[in-house]
GROMACS .gro file of C-alpha atoms in nm:
model
  311
    1MET     CA    1  -0.001  -0.004   0.000
    2ALA     CA    2   0.129   0.343  -0.088
    3LEU     CA    3   0.244   0.572   0.191
    4GLN     CA    4  -0.042   0.790   0.304
    5LEU     CA    5   0.037   1.155   0.376
    6VAL     CA    6  -0.238   1.386   0.511
    7PHE     CA    7  -0.203   1.762   0.553
    8LEU     CA    8  -0.476   1.865   0.795
    9ASP     CA    9  -0.463   2.242   0.755
   10ALA     CA   10  -0.287   2.321   0.423
   11ALA     CA   11  -0.474   2.649   0.374
   12THR     CA   12  -0.283   2.799   0.666
   13LEU     CA   13   0.006   2.833   0.419
   14GLY     CA   14  -0.205   3.042   0.186
   15ASP     CA   15  -0.124   3.009  -0.183
   16ALA     CA   16   0.209   2.828  -0.122
   17ASP     CA   17   0.319   2.590  -0.396
   18PHE     CA   18   0.285   2.232  -0.271
   19SER     CA   19   0.461   2.071  -0.566
   20ALA     CA   20   0.751   1.948  -0.346
   21LEU     CA   21   0.507   1.753  -0.134
   22LYS     CA   22   0.319   1.615  -0.434
   23HIS     CA   23   0.641   1.472  -0.574
   24ILE     CA   24   0.697   1.257  -0.265
   25ASP     CA   25   0.656   0.883  -0.323
   26GLY     CA   26   0.312   0.835  -0.169
   27GLU     CA   27  -0.046   0.957  -0.174
   28LEU     CA   28  -0.092   1.319  -0.051
   29THR     CA   29  -0.427   1.440   0.075
   30LEU     CA   30  -0.463   1.813   0.135
   31HIS     CA   31  -0.736   1.948   0.360
   32ASP     CA   32  -0.775   2.322   0.381
   33TYR     CA   33  -0.871   2.308   0.749
   34SER     CA   34  -0.973   2.040   0.992
   35THR     CA   35  -1.192   2.074   1.298
   36THR     CA   36  -1.114   1.888   1.617
   37ALA     CA   37  -1.378   1.632   1.534
   38GLN     CA   38  -1.227   1.567   1.187
   39ILE     CA   39  -0.867   1.508   1.295
   40VAL     CA   40  -0.893   1.144   1.396
   41PRO     CA   41  -1.108   1.031   1.102
   42ARG     CA   42  -0.881   1.210   0.856
   43LEU     CA   43  -0.565   1.064   1.009
   44ARG     CA   44  -0.693   0.710   1.084
   45ASN     CA   45  -0.522   0.566   0.774
   46ALA     CA   46  -0.238   0.814   0.755
   47ASP     CA   47   0.128   0.716   0.788
   48ILE     CA   48   0.247   1.074   0.803
   49ALA     CA   49   0.045   1.372   0.932
   50ILE     CA   50   0.135   1.722   0.830
   51VAL     CA   51  -0.003   1.992   1.059
   52ASN     CA   52   0.040   2.356   1.134
   53LYS     CA   53  -0.193   2.451   1.416
   54CYS     CA   54  -0.408   2.143   1.462
   55ILE     CA   55  -0.369   1.999   1.807
   56LEU     CA   56  -0.252   1.638   1.837
   57ASP     CA   57  -0.276   1.558   2.201
   58ALA     CA   58  -0.242   1.220   2.383
   59GLU     CA   59  -0.615   1.142   2.337
   60VAL     CA   60  -0.593   1.195   1.961
   61LEU     CA   61  -0.262   1.010   1.923
   62LYS     CA   62  -0.383   0.698   2.105
   63GLN     CA   63  -0.651   0.660   1.837
   64LEU     CA   64  -0.399   0.659   1.554
   65PRO     CA   65  -0.200   0.332   1.577
   66ARG     CA   66  -0.091   0.352   1.211
   67LEU     CA   67   0.062   0.699   1.238
   68LYS     CA   68   0.440   0.694   1.211
   69ALA     CA   69   0.538   1.058   1.186
   70ILE     CA   70   0.411   1.411   1.242
   71MET     CA   71   0.554   1.688   1.028
   72ILE     CA   72   0.489   2.032   1.174
   73SER     CA   73   0.470   2.312   0.921
   74ALA     CA   74   0.606   2.555   1.180
   75THR     CA   75   0.889   2.586   1.431
   76GLY     CA   76   0.677   2.577   1.740
   77THR     CA   77   0.577   2.233   1.871
   78ASP     CA   78   0.337   2.337   2.149
   79ASN     CA   79   0.030   2.193   1.958
   80ILE     CA   80   0.176   1.841   1.980
   81ASP     CA   81   0.195   1.620   2.288
   82LEU     CA   82   0.561   1.533   2.242
   83ASP     CA   83   0.571   1.286   2.536
   84ALA     CA   84   0.270   1.096   2.403
   85ALA     CA   85   0.416   1.092   2.050
   86ALA     CA   86   0.752   0.958   2.178
   87ALA     CA   87   0.571   0.689   2.389
   88ALA     CA   88   0.382   0.576   2.075
   89GLY     CA   89   0.697   0.569   1.864
   90ILE     CA   90   0.581   0.856   1.649
   91VAL     CA   91   0.857   1.076   1.504
   92VAL     CA   92   0.791   1.450   1.526
   93LYS     CA   93   0.976   1.695   1.306
   94ASN     CA   94   0.936   2.072   1.293
   95VAL     CA   95   1.072   2.323   1.042
   96ARG     CA   96   1.353   2.556   1.146
   97ASN     CA   97   1.519   2.851   0.989
   98TYR     CA   98   1.260   2.906   0.714
   99ALA     CA   99   1.164   3.258   0.831
  100GLU     CA  100   1.500   3.391   0.954
  101THR     CA  101   1.468   3.686   0.723
  102ALA     CA  102   1.085   3.731   0.727
  103VAL     CA  103   1.040   3.745   1.104
  104PRO     CA  104   1.319   3.994   1.181
  105GLN     CA  105   1.193   4.204   0.896
  106HIS     CA  106   0.849   4.213   1.057
  107VAL     CA  107   1.002   4.296   1.395
  108PHE     CA  108   1.138   4.616   1.238
  109ALA     CA  109   0.817   4.681   1.039
  110LEU     CA  110   0.637   4.690   1.377
  111LEU     CA  111   0.913   4.887   1.545
  112LEU     CA  112   0.945   5.147   1.268
  113ALA     CA  113   0.570   5.189   1.246
  114LEU     CA  114   0.570   5.270   1.615
  115THR     CA  115   0.878   5.488   1.633
  116ASN     CA  116   0.797   5.682   1.318
  117GLN     CA  117   0.422   5.701   1.407
  118LEU     CA  118   0.334   5.577   1.060
  119ILE     CA  119  -0.032   5.489   1.140
  120GLY     CA  120  -0.105   5.821   1.319
  121TYR     CA  121   0.049   6.024   1.036
  122GLN     CA  122  -0.124   5.819   0.764
  123GLN     CA  123  -0.456   5.873   0.937
  124ARG     CA  124  -0.388   6.254   0.960
  125VAL     CA  125  -0.306   6.261   0.590
  126ALA     CA  126  -0.619   6.063   0.502
  127ALA     CA  127  -0.824   6.304   0.713
  128GLY     CA  128  -0.694   6.599   0.514
  129LYS     CA  129  -0.480   6.745   0.796
  130TRP     CA  130  -0.167   6.779   0.579
  131ALA     CA  131  -0.362   6.952   0.302
  132GLN     CA  132  -0.492   7.202   0.566
  133SER     CA  133  -0.151   7.254   0.724
  134ARG     CA  134   0.008   7.603   0.722
  135SER     CA  135   0.349   7.425   0.730
  136PHE     CA  136   0.505   7.200   0.466
  137CYS     CA  137   0.488   6.906   0.712
  138LEU     CA  138   0.301   6.776   1.008
  139LEU     CA  139   0.471   6.744   1.343
  140ASP     CA  140   0.177   6.607   1.541
  141PHE     CA  141   0.352   6.294   1.684
  142PRO     CA  142   0.701   6.249   1.827
  143ILE     CA  143   0.947   6.041   1.618
  144MET     CA  144   1.216   5.837   1.782
  145GLU     CA  145   1.550   5.738   1.614
  146LEU     CA  146   1.672   5.387   1.667
  147ALA     CA  147   2.034   5.475   1.652
  148ASN     CA  148   2.204   5.450   1.994
  149LYS     CA  149   1.895   5.297   2.150
  150THR     CA  150   1.916   4.953   2.329
  151MET     CA  151   1.739   4.644   2.210
  152VAL     CA  152   1.705   4.351   2.441
  153ILE     CA  153   1.663   4.015   2.273
  154VAL     CA  154   1.482   3.743   2.467
  155GLY     CA  155   1.539   3.410   2.290
  156TYR     CA  156   1.869   3.400   2.099
  157GLY     CA  157   1.807   3.134   1.844
  158ALA     CA  158   1.819   3.193   1.469
  159LEU     CA  159   1.544   3.455   1.476
  160GLY     CA  160   1.687   3.638   1.774
  161GLN     CA  161   2.035   3.643   1.618
  162ALA     CA  162   1.901   3.771   1.285
  163THR     CA  163   1.702   4.044   1.466
  164ALA     CA  164   2.015   4.140   1.658
  165LYS     CA  165   2.200   4.189   1.327
  166LEU     CA  166   1.934   4.416   1.196
  167ALA     CA  167   1.941   4.613   1.523
  168ALA     CA  168   2.310   4.657   1.489
  169ALA     CA  169   2.266   4.781   1.134
  170PHE     CA  170   2.038   5.054   1.270
  171GLY     CA  171   2.308   5.154   1.512
  172MET     CA  172   2.138   5.003   1.813
  173GLN     CA  173   2.309   4.849   2.117
  174VAL     CA  174   2.205   4.485   2.161
  175ILE     CA  175   2.170   4.302   2.492
  176ILE     CA  176   2.094   3.930   2.506
  177SER     CA  177   1.869   3.849   2.803
  178GLU     CA  178   1.899   3.536   3.011
  179ARG     CA  179   1.598   3.306   3.054
  180PRO     CA  180   1.329   3.427   3.300
  181SER     CA  181   1.428   3.177   3.574
  182ALA     CA  182   1.802   3.227   3.545
  183THR     CA  183   1.987   3.338   3.855
  184GLU     CA  184   2.332   3.359   3.689
  185ALA     CA  185   2.414   3.514   3.351
  186ARG     CA  186   2.613   3.318   3.102
  187PRO     CA  187   2.900   3.497   2.920
  188GLY     CA  188   2.766   3.750   2.672
  189ARG     CA  189   2.423   3.759   2.841
  190MET     CA  190   2.250   3.961   3.113
  191LEU     CA  191   2.006   3.875   3.380
  192MET     CA  192   1.654   3.981   3.270
  193ALA     CA  193   1.588   4.241   3.538
  194GLU     CA  194   1.911   4.421   3.457
  195ALA     CA  195   1.858   4.392   3.084
  196PHE     CA  196   1.502   4.519   3.093
  197ALA     CA  197   1.608   4.817   3.299
  198GLN     CA  198   1.832   4.928   3.015
  199ALA     CA  199   1.596   4.841   2.730
  200ASP     CA  200   1.448   5.091   2.486
  201VAL     CA  201   1.310   4.794   2.291
  202VAL     CA  202   1.244   4.433   2.396
  203SER     CA  203   1.196   4.175   2.120
  204LEU     CA  204   1.062   3.831   2.208
  205HIS     CA  205   1.188   3.529   2.019
  206CYS     CA  206   1.161   3.252   2.278
  207PRO     CA  207   0.944   2.936   2.260
  208LEU     CA  208   0.628   2.895   2.472
  209THR     CA  209   0.713   2.668   2.764
  210THR     CA  210   0.608   2.641   3.128
  211ASP     CA  211   0.901   2.869   3.204
  212THR     CA  212   0.799   3.139   2.958
  213ARG     CA  213   0.417   3.133   2.967
  214ALA     CA  214   0.301   3.479   3.072
  215PHE     CA  215   0.654   3.563   3.189
  216ILE     CA  216   0.601   3.917   3.058
  217ASN     CA  217   0.391   4.007   3.362
  218ALA     CA  218   0.326   4.316   3.568
  219GLN     CA  219   0.651   4.279   3.762
  220ARG     CA  220   0.871   4.246   3.450
  221LEU     CA  221   0.688   4.526   3.271
  222ALA     CA  222   0.763   4.742   3.566
  223TRP     CA  223   1.135   4.681   3.510
  224LEU     CA  224   1.110   4.866   3.176
  225LYS     CA  225   1.177   5.237   3.170
  226PRO     CA  226   0.900   5.470   3.061
  227GLY     CA  227   0.852   5.479   2.684
  228ALA     CA  228   1.002   5.138   2.616
  229ILE     CA  229   0.863   4.933   2.325
  230LEU     CA  230   0.771   4.562   2.348
  231ILE     CA  231   0.771   4.359   2.025
  232ASN     CA  232   0.628   4.009   2.016
  233THR     CA  233   0.657   3.796   1.701
  234ALA     CA  234   0.692   3.467   1.893
  235ARG     CA  235   0.387   3.344   2.088
  236GLY     CA  236   0.100   3.550   2.231
  237ALA     CA  237   0.085   3.356   2.556
  238LEU     CA  238   0.431   3.478   2.648
  239ILE     CA  239   0.261   3.798   2.771
  240ASP     CA  240   0.015   3.845   3.055
  241THR     CA  241  -0.255   4.030   2.860
  242ASP     CA  242  -0.416   4.210   3.149
  243ALA     CA  243  -0.077   4.339   3.275
  244LEU     CA  244   0.007   4.461   2.922
  245ILE     CA  245  -0.326   4.639   2.875
  246ASN     CA  246  -0.286   4.808   3.207
  247ALA     CA  247   0.070   4.935   3.116
  248LEU     CA  248  -0.049   5.049   2.775
  249GLN     CA  249  -0.347   5.241   2.915
  250LEU     CA  250  -0.115   5.414   3.165
  251GLY     CA  251   0.111   5.514   2.876
  252LYS     CA  252   0.409   5.336   3.028
  253LEU     CA  253   0.514   5.166   2.705
  254ALA     CA  254   0.424   5.084   2.351
  255ALA     CA  255   0.373   4.739   2.203
  256GLY     CA  256   0.388   4.582   1.856
  257LEU     CA  257   0.227   4.242   1.856
  258ASP     CA  258   0.210   3.992   1.571
  259VAL     CA  259   0.069   3.716   1.798
  260LEU     CA  260  -0.203   3.684   2.055
  261ALA     CA  261  -0.272   3.413   2.312
  262GLU     CA  262  -0.568   3.281   2.115
  263GLU     CA  263  -0.554   3.269   1.736
  264PRO     CA  264  -0.776   3.356   1.568
  265PRO     CA  265  -0.886   3.581   1.855
  266ALA     CA  266  -1.237   3.584   1.982
  267PRO     CA  267  -1.430   3.896   1.874
  268ASP     CA  268  -1.439   4.022   2.233
  269THR     CA  269  -1.057   3.982   2.287
  270ALA     CA  270  -0.965   4.283   2.502
  271LEU     CA  271  -0.647   4.375   2.306
  272LEU     CA  272  -0.858   4.415   1.988
  273HIS     CA  273  -1.071   4.688   2.149
  274CYS     CA  274  -0.802   4.900   2.317
  275ALA     CA  275  -0.785   5.154   2.036
  276LEU     CA  276  -0.459   5.294   2.178
  277PRO     CA  277  -0.203   5.484   1.973
  278ASN     CA  278   0.080   5.298   2.150
  279LEU     CA  279  -0.049   4.957   2.040
  280LEU     CA  280  -0.007   4.800   1.696
  281ILE     CA  281  -0.140   4.450   1.620
  282THR     CA  282  -0.087   4.247   1.301
  283PRO     CA  283  -0.254   3.908   1.235
  284HIS     CA  284   0.044   3.667   1.281
  285ILE     CA  285   0.203   3.742   0.946
  286GLY     CA  286   0.570   3.787   1.042
  287TRP     CA  287   0.651   3.441   0.908
  288ALA     CA  288   0.440   3.464   0.595
  289SER     CA  289   0.647   3.616   0.316
  290ARG     CA  290   0.610   3.435  -0.011
  291GLU     CA  291   0.975   3.332   0.004
  292ALA     CA  292   0.945   3.201   0.360
  293ARG     CA  293   0.640   2.992   0.279
  294ALA     CA  294   0.830   2.841  -0.022
  295ARG     CA  295   1.113   2.749   0.204
  296MET     CA  296   0.865   2.605   0.454
  297VAL     CA  297   0.717   2.366   0.197
  298SER     CA  298   1.068   2.265   0.074
  299LYS     CA  299   1.177   2.190   0.428
  300ILE     CA  300   0.866   1.987   0.510
  301ALA     CA  301   0.942   1.779   0.196
  302ASP     CA  302   1.299   1.732   0.311
  303ASN     CA  303   1.188   1.618   0.655
  304ILE     CA  304   0.945   1.366   0.500
  305ASN     CA  305   1.201   1.233   0.251
  306ASN     CA  306   1.462   1.202   0.535
  307PHE     CA  307   1.213   1.015   0.747
  308ILE     CA  308   1.119   0.777   0.461
  309ALA     CA  309   1.487   0.710   0.397
  310THR     CA  310   1.527   0.579   0.754
  311GLN     CA  311   1.240   0.333   0.730
   0.00000   0.00000   0.00000
């Protein structure tokens, strides 16, 4: 019987070209999206599951005795019960280093939009304020240069390192923060409290773990100096939402968020209704350049072919 490959949520990659997956020796089934109830029926006869955000927990995995491998079309693995997969002998592979240019670019898209007040100025132009101005320009919002400012990187993997290089190109000073629970700093790193106290910008690039869930809380936000900017292109649940909203409403900082704790967010999600000039939210698109999605599909195919070669 031919190898059965099932992609549960292929539409999450948009209009990406899936040719590399279709050329694999096996039968590929692409589903745009899969509900929780559809996951087990669709994977019951699958040898290899390809998923992006579908949750494969222990209860799901125990119903899939045929499944041999899970290929994640993302870097994060928090939607897979890794212990249950290992116990069942299921190989799990994620995709790394496909968005090492796209995500850092989006970090600076958010940062520049905030520091250069792009949204506020665009809204003023659209409202006719420039056309009505007595001066050749509008100076309604303060603009901050990045040169000589300090960026703190939390999570110094490929994405954190690439972001640090861009920061250096802008003339920024870069500090690499230690993990939240660290009590001693490794060479070249700084304890988080000390790092945050110096930060003009904090950029999050760490995975979501028990150690990092909601670690950006009221206490750590209080470590930041007034006017600091928080950028999150990693996972929304890294941030205590209530604490962030409170700090934003008090004008203590600004935030650029590409991720929220729940995605897609519920219509009544508090952050969506803040309407604050110091908050910019984009819909988890930092990874999604056309080039990055092409690399993603290629790396998924490589992972599958490497797995098949070991069987």
